[in-house]
PDB file of C-alpha atoms and ligand atoms in Angstrom:
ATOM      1  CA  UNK A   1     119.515 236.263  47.625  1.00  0.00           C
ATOM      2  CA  UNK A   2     116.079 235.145  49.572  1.00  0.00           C
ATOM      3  CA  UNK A   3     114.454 236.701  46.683  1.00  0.00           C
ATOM      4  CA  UNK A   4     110.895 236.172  45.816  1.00  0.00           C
ATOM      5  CA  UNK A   5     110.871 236.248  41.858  1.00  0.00           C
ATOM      6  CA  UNK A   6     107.957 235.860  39.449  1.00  0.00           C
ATOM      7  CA  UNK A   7     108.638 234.697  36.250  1.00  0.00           C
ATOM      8  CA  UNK A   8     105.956 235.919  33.238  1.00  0.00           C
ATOM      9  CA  UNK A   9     106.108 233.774  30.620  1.00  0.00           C
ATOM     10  CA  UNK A  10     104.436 234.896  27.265  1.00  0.00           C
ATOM     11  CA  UNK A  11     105.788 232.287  24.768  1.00  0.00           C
ATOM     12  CA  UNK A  12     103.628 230.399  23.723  1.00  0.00           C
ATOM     13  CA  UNK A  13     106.385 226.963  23.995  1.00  0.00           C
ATOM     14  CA  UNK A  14     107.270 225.684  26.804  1.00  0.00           C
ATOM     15  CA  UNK A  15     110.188 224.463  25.355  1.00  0.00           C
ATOM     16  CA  UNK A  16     110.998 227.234  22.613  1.00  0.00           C
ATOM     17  CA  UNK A  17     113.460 229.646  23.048  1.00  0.00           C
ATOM     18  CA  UNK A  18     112.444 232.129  25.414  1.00  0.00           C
ATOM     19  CA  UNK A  19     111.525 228.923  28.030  1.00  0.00           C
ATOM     20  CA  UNK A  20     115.059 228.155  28.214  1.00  0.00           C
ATOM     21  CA  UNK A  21     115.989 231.693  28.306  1.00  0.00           C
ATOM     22  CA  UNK A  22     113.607 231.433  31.843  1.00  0.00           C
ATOM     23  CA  UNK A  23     114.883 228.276  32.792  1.00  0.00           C
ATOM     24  CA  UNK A  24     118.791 229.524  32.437  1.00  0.00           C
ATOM     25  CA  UNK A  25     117.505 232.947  34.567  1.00  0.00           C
ATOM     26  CA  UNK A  26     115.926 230.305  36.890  1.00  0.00           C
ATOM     27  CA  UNK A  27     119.175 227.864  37.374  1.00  0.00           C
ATOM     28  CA  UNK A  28     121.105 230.911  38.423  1.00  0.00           C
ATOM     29  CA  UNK A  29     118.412 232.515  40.552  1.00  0.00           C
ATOM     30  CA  UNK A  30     117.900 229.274  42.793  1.00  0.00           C
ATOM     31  CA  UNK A  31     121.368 228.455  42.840  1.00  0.00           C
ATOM     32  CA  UNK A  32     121.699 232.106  45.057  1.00  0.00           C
ATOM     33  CA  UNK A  33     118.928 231.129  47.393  1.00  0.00           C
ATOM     34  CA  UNK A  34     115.526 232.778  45.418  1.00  0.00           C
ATOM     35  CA  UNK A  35     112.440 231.466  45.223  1.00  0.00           C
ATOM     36  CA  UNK A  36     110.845 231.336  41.527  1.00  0.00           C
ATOM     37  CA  UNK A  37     106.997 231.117  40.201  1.00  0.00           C
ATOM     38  CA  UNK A  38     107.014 230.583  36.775  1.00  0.00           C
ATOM     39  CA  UNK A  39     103.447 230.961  34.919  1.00  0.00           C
ATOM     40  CA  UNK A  40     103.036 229.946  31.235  1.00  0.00           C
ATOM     41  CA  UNK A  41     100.679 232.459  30.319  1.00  0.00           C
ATOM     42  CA  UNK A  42      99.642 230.822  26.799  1.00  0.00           C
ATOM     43  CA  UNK A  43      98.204 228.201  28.875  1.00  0.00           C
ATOM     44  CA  UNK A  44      96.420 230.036  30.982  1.00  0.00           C
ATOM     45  CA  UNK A  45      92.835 231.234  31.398  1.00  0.00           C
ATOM     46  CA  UNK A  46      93.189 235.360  31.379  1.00  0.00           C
ATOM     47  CA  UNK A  47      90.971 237.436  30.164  1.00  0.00           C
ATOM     48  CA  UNK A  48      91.392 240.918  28.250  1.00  0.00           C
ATOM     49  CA  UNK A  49      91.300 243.956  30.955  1.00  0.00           C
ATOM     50  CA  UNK A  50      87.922 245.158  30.535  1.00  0.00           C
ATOM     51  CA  UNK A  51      88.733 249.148  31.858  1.00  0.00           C
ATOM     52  CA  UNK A  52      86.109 248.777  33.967  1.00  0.00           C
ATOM     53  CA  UNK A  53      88.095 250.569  36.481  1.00  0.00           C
ATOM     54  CA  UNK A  54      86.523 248.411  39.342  1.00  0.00           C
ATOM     55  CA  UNK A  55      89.374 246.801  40.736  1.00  0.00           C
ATOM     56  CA  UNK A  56      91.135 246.997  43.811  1.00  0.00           C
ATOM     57  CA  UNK A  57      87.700 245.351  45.550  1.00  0.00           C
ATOM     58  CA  UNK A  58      89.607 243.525  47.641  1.00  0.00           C
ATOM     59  CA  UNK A  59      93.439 242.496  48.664  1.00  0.00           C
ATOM     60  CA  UNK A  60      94.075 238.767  47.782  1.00  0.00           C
ATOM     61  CA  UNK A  61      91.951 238.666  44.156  1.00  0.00           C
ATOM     62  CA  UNK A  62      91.514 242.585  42.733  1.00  0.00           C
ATOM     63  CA  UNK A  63      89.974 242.092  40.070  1.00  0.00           C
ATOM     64  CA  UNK A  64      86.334 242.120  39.253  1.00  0.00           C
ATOM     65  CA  UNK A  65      86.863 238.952  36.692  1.00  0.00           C
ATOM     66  CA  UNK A  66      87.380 235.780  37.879  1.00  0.00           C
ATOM     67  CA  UNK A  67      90.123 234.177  35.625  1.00  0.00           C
ATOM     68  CA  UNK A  68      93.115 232.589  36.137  1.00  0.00           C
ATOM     69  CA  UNK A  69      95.159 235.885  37.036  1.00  0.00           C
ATOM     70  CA  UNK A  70      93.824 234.748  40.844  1.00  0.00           C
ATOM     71  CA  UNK A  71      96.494 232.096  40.287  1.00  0.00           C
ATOM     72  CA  UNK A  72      99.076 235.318  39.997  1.00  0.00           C
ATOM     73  CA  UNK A  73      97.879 237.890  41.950  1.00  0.00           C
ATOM     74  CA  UNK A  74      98.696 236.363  45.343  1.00  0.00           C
ATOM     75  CA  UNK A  75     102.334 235.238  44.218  1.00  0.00           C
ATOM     76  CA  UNK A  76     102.690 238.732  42.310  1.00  0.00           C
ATOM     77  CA  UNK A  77     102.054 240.790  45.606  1.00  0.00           C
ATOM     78  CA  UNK A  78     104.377 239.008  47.268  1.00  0.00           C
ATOM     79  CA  UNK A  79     107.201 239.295  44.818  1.00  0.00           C
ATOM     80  CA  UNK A  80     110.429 241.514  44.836  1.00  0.00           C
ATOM     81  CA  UNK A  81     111.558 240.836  41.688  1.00  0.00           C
ATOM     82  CA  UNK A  82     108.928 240.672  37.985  1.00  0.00           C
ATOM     83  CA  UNK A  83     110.378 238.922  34.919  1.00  0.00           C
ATOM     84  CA  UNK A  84     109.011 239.857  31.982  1.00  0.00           C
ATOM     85  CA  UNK A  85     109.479 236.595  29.167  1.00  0.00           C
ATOM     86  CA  UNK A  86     108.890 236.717  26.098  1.00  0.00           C
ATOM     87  CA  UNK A  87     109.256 235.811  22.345  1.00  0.00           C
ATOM     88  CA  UNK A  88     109.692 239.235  20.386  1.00  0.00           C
ATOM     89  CA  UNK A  89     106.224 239.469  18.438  1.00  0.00           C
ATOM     90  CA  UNK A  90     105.556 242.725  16.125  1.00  0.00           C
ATOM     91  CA  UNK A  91     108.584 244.479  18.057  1.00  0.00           C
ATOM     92  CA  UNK A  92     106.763 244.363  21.383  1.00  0.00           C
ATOM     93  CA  UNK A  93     106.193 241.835  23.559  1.00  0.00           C
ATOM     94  CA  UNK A  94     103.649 239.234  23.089  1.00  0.00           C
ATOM     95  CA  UNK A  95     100.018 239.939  23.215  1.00  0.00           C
ATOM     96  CA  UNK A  96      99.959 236.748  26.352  1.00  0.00           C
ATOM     97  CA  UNK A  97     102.173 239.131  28.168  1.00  0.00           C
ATOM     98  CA  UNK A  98     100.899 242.234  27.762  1.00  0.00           C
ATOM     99  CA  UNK A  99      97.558 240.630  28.221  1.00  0.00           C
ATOM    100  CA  UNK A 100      98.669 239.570  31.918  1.00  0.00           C
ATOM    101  CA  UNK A 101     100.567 242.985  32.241  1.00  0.00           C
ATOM    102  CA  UNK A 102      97.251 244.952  32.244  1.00  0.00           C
ATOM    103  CA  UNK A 103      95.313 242.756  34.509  1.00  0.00           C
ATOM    104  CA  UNK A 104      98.218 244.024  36.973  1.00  0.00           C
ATOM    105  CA  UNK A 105      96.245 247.547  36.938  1.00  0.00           C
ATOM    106  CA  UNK A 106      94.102 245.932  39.312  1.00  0.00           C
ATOM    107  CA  UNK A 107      96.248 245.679  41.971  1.00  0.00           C
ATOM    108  CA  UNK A 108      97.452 249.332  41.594  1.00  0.00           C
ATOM    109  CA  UNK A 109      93.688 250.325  42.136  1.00  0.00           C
ATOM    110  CA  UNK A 110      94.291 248.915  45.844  1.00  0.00           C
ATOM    111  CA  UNK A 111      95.402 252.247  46.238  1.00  0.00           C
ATOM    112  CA  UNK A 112      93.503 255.644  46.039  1.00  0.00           C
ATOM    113  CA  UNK A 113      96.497 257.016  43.774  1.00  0.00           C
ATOM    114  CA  UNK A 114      96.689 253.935  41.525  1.00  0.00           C
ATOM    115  CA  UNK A 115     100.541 253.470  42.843  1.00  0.00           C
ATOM    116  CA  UNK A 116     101.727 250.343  41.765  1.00  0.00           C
ATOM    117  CA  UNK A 117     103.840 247.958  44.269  1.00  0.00           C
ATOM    118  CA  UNK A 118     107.876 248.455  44.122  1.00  0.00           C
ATOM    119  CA  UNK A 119     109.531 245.948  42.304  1.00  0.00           C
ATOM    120  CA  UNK A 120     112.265 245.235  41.048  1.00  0.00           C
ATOM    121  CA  UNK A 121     112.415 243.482  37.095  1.00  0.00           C
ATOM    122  CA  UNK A 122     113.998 241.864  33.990  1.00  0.00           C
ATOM    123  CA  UNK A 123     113.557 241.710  30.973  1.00  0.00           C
ATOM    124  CA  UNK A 124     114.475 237.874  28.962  1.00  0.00           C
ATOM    125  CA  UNK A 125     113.525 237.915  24.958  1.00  0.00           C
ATOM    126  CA  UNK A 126     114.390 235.997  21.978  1.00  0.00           C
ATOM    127  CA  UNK A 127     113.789 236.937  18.515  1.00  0.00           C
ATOM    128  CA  UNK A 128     114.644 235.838  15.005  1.00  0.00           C
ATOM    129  CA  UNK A 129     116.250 238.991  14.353  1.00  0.00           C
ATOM    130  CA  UNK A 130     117.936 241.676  16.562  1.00  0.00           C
ATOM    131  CA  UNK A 131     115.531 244.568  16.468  1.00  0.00           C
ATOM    132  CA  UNK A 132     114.657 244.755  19.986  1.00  0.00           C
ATOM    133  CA  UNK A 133     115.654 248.851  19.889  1.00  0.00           C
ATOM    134  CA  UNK A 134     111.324 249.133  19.995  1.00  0.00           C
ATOM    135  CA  UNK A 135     110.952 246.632  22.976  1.00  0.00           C
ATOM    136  CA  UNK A 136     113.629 248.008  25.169  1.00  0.00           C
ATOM    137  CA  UNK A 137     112.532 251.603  25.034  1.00  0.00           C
ATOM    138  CA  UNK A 138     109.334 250.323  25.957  1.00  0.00           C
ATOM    139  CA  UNK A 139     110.472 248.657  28.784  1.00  0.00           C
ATOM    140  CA  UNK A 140     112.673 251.062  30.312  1.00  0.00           C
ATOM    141  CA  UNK A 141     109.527 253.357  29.607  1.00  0.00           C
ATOM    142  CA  UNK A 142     107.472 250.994  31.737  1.00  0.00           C
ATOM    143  CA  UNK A 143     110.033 251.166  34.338  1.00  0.00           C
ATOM    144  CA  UNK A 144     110.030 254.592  34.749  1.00  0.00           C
ATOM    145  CA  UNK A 145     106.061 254.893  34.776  1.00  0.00           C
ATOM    146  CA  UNK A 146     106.107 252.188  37.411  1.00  0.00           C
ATOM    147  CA  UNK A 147     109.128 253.518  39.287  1.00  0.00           C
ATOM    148  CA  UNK A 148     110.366 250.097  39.564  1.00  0.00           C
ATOM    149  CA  UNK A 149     114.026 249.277  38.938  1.00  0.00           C
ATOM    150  CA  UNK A 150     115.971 247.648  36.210  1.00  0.00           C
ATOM    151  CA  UNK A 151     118.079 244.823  37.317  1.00  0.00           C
ATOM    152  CA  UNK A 152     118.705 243.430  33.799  1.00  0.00           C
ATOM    153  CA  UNK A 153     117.583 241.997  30.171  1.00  0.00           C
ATOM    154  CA  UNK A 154     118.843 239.215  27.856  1.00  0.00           C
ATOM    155  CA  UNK A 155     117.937 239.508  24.202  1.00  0.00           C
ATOM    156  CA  UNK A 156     118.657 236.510  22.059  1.00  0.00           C
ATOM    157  CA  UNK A 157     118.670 237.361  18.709  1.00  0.00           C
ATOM    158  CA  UNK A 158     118.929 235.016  15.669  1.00  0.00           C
ATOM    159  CA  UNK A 159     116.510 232.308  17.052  1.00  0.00           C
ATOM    160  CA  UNK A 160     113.446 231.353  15.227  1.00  0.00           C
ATOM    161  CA  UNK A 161     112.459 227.416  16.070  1.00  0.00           C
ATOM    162  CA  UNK A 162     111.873 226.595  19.376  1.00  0.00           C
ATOM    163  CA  UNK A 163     115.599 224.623  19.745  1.00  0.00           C
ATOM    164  CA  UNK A 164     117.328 227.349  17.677  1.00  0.00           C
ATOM    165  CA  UNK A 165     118.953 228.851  20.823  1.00  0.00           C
ATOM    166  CA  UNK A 166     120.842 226.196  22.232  1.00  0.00           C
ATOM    167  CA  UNK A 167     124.222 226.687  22.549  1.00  0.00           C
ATOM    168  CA  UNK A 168     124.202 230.526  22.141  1.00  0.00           C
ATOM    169  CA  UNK A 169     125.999 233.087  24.872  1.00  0.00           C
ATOM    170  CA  UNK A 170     122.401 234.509  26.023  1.00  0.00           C
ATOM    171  CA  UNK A 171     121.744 231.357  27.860  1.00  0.00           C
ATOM    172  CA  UNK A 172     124.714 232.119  30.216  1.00  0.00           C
ATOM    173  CA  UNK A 173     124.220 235.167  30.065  1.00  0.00           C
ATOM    174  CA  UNK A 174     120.639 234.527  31.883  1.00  0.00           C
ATOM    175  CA  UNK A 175     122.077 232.552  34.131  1.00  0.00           C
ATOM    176  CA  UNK A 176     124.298 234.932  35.134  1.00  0.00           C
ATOM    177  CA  UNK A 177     121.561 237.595  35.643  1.00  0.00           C
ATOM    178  CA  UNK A 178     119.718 235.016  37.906  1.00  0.00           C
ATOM    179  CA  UNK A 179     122.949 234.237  39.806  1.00  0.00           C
ATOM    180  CA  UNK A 180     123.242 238.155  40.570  1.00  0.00           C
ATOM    181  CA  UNK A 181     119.902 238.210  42.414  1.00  0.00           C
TER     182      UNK A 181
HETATM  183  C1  FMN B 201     103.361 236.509  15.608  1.00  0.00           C
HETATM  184  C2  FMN B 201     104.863 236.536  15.538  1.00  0.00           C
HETATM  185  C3  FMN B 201     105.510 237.758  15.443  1.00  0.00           C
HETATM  186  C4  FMN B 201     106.907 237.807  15.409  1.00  0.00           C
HETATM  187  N1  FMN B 201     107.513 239.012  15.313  1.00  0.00           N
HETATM  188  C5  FMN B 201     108.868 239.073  15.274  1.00  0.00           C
HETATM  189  C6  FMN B 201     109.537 240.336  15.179  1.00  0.00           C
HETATM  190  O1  FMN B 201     108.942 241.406  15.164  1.00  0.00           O
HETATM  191  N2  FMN B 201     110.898 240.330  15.102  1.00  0.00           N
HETATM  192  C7  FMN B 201     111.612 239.169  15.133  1.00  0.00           C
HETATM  193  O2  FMN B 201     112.848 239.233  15.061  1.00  0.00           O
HETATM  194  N3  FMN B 201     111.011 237.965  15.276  1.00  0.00           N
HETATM  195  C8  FMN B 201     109.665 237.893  15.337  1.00  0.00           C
HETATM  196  N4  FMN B 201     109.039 236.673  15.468  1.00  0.00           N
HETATM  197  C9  FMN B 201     109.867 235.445  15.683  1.00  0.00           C
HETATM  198  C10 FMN B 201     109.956 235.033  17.155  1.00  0.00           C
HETATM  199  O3  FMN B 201     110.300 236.125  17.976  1.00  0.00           O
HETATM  200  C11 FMN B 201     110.982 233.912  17.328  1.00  0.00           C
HETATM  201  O4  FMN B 201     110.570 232.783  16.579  1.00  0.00           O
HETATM  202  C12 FMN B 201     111.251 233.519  18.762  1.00  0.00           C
HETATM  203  O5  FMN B 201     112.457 232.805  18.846  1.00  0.00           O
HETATM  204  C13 FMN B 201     110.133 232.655  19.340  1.00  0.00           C
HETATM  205  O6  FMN B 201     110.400 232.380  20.691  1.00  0.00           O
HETATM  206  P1  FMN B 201     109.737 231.120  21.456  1.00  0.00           P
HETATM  207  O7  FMN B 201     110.458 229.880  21.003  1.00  0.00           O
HETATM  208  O8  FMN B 201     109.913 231.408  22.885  1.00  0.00           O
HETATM  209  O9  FMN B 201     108.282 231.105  21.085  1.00  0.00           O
HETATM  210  C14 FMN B 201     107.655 236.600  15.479  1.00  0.00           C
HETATM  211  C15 FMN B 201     106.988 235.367  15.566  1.00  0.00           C
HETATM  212  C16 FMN B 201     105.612 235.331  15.599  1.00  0.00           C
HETATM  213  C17 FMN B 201     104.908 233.992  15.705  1.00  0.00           C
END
């Protein structure tokens, strides 16, 4: 409740499956008072990190490029809560997503230790199979490198075309996980 939640989105439909997997999450989230920023990373402007290890210049835009992660940053800083999005892509997540991820190492060099912010997260994927054994180790990996905390995933399996998911249990089910924050 009075949440501020950022929403990563790294499908690249905005109406395909993992959308309505964020816009389930998003129902339930508002409906208990949060605040959500969505960004649709495919159609956005954001550069590769380049590991020039030159961020952290200065608080409000980190990074040394000047892209569209300025749109994110700000809203990003502020949040308590990160949602990862994404369709499952090679067992990971997509490249849009981790794309965005890294450009988040800029932020961390605000401080001398590279320390990222505390957040809390979740995780919201859909796949045409189930495999998502890789994706979730990853992620509760990247938790505990981050010391951030786990609040939840949804991992709809069995969806290939964008409409495929309607009527399946995982869009409740992210509903639900919004309605908990
Ligand atoms: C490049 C690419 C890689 C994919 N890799 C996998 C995969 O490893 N496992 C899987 O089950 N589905 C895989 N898929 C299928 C997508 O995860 C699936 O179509 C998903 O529902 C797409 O979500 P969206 O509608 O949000 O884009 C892949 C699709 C693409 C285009």
């Amino acid at each position: 409740m009075n949440k501020k939640i950022i929403i990563l989105n790294g499908s690249p439909h905005k109406q395909g499956n993992t959308s309505k997997l964020t816009a389930s999450f998003r129902k339930g989230a508002e409906v208990s008072g949060n605040t959500v920023t969505e960004f649709h990373l495919d159609s956005m402007n954001i550069n590769g990190c380049k590991g020039c290890f030159c961020g952290g210049k200065d608080f409000e835009f980190p990074c040394v490029q000047n892209d569209d992660m300025n749109k994110i940053y700000p809203i990003y800083r502020e949040a308590d809560v990160v949602v990862l999005a994404s369709p499952l892509y090679y067992w990971n997540l997509s490249g849009q997503l981790r794309t965005a991820f890294d450009r988040l190492f800029a932020v961390a060099e605000c401080n001398p230790d590279y320390s990222n912010p505390k957040k809390d997260a979740v995780l919201l994927m859909a796949a045409e199979g189930d495999e998502f054994d890789d994706v979730l180790l990853y992620y509760k990996n990247l938790m505990k490198h981050l010391d951030w905390t786990d609040l939840g995933y949804v991992l709809a399996g069995g969806v290939m075309m964008p409409n495929d998911i309607e009527g399946h249990k995982e869009l409740e089910e992210a509903y639900k996980l919004g309605l908990s924050i």
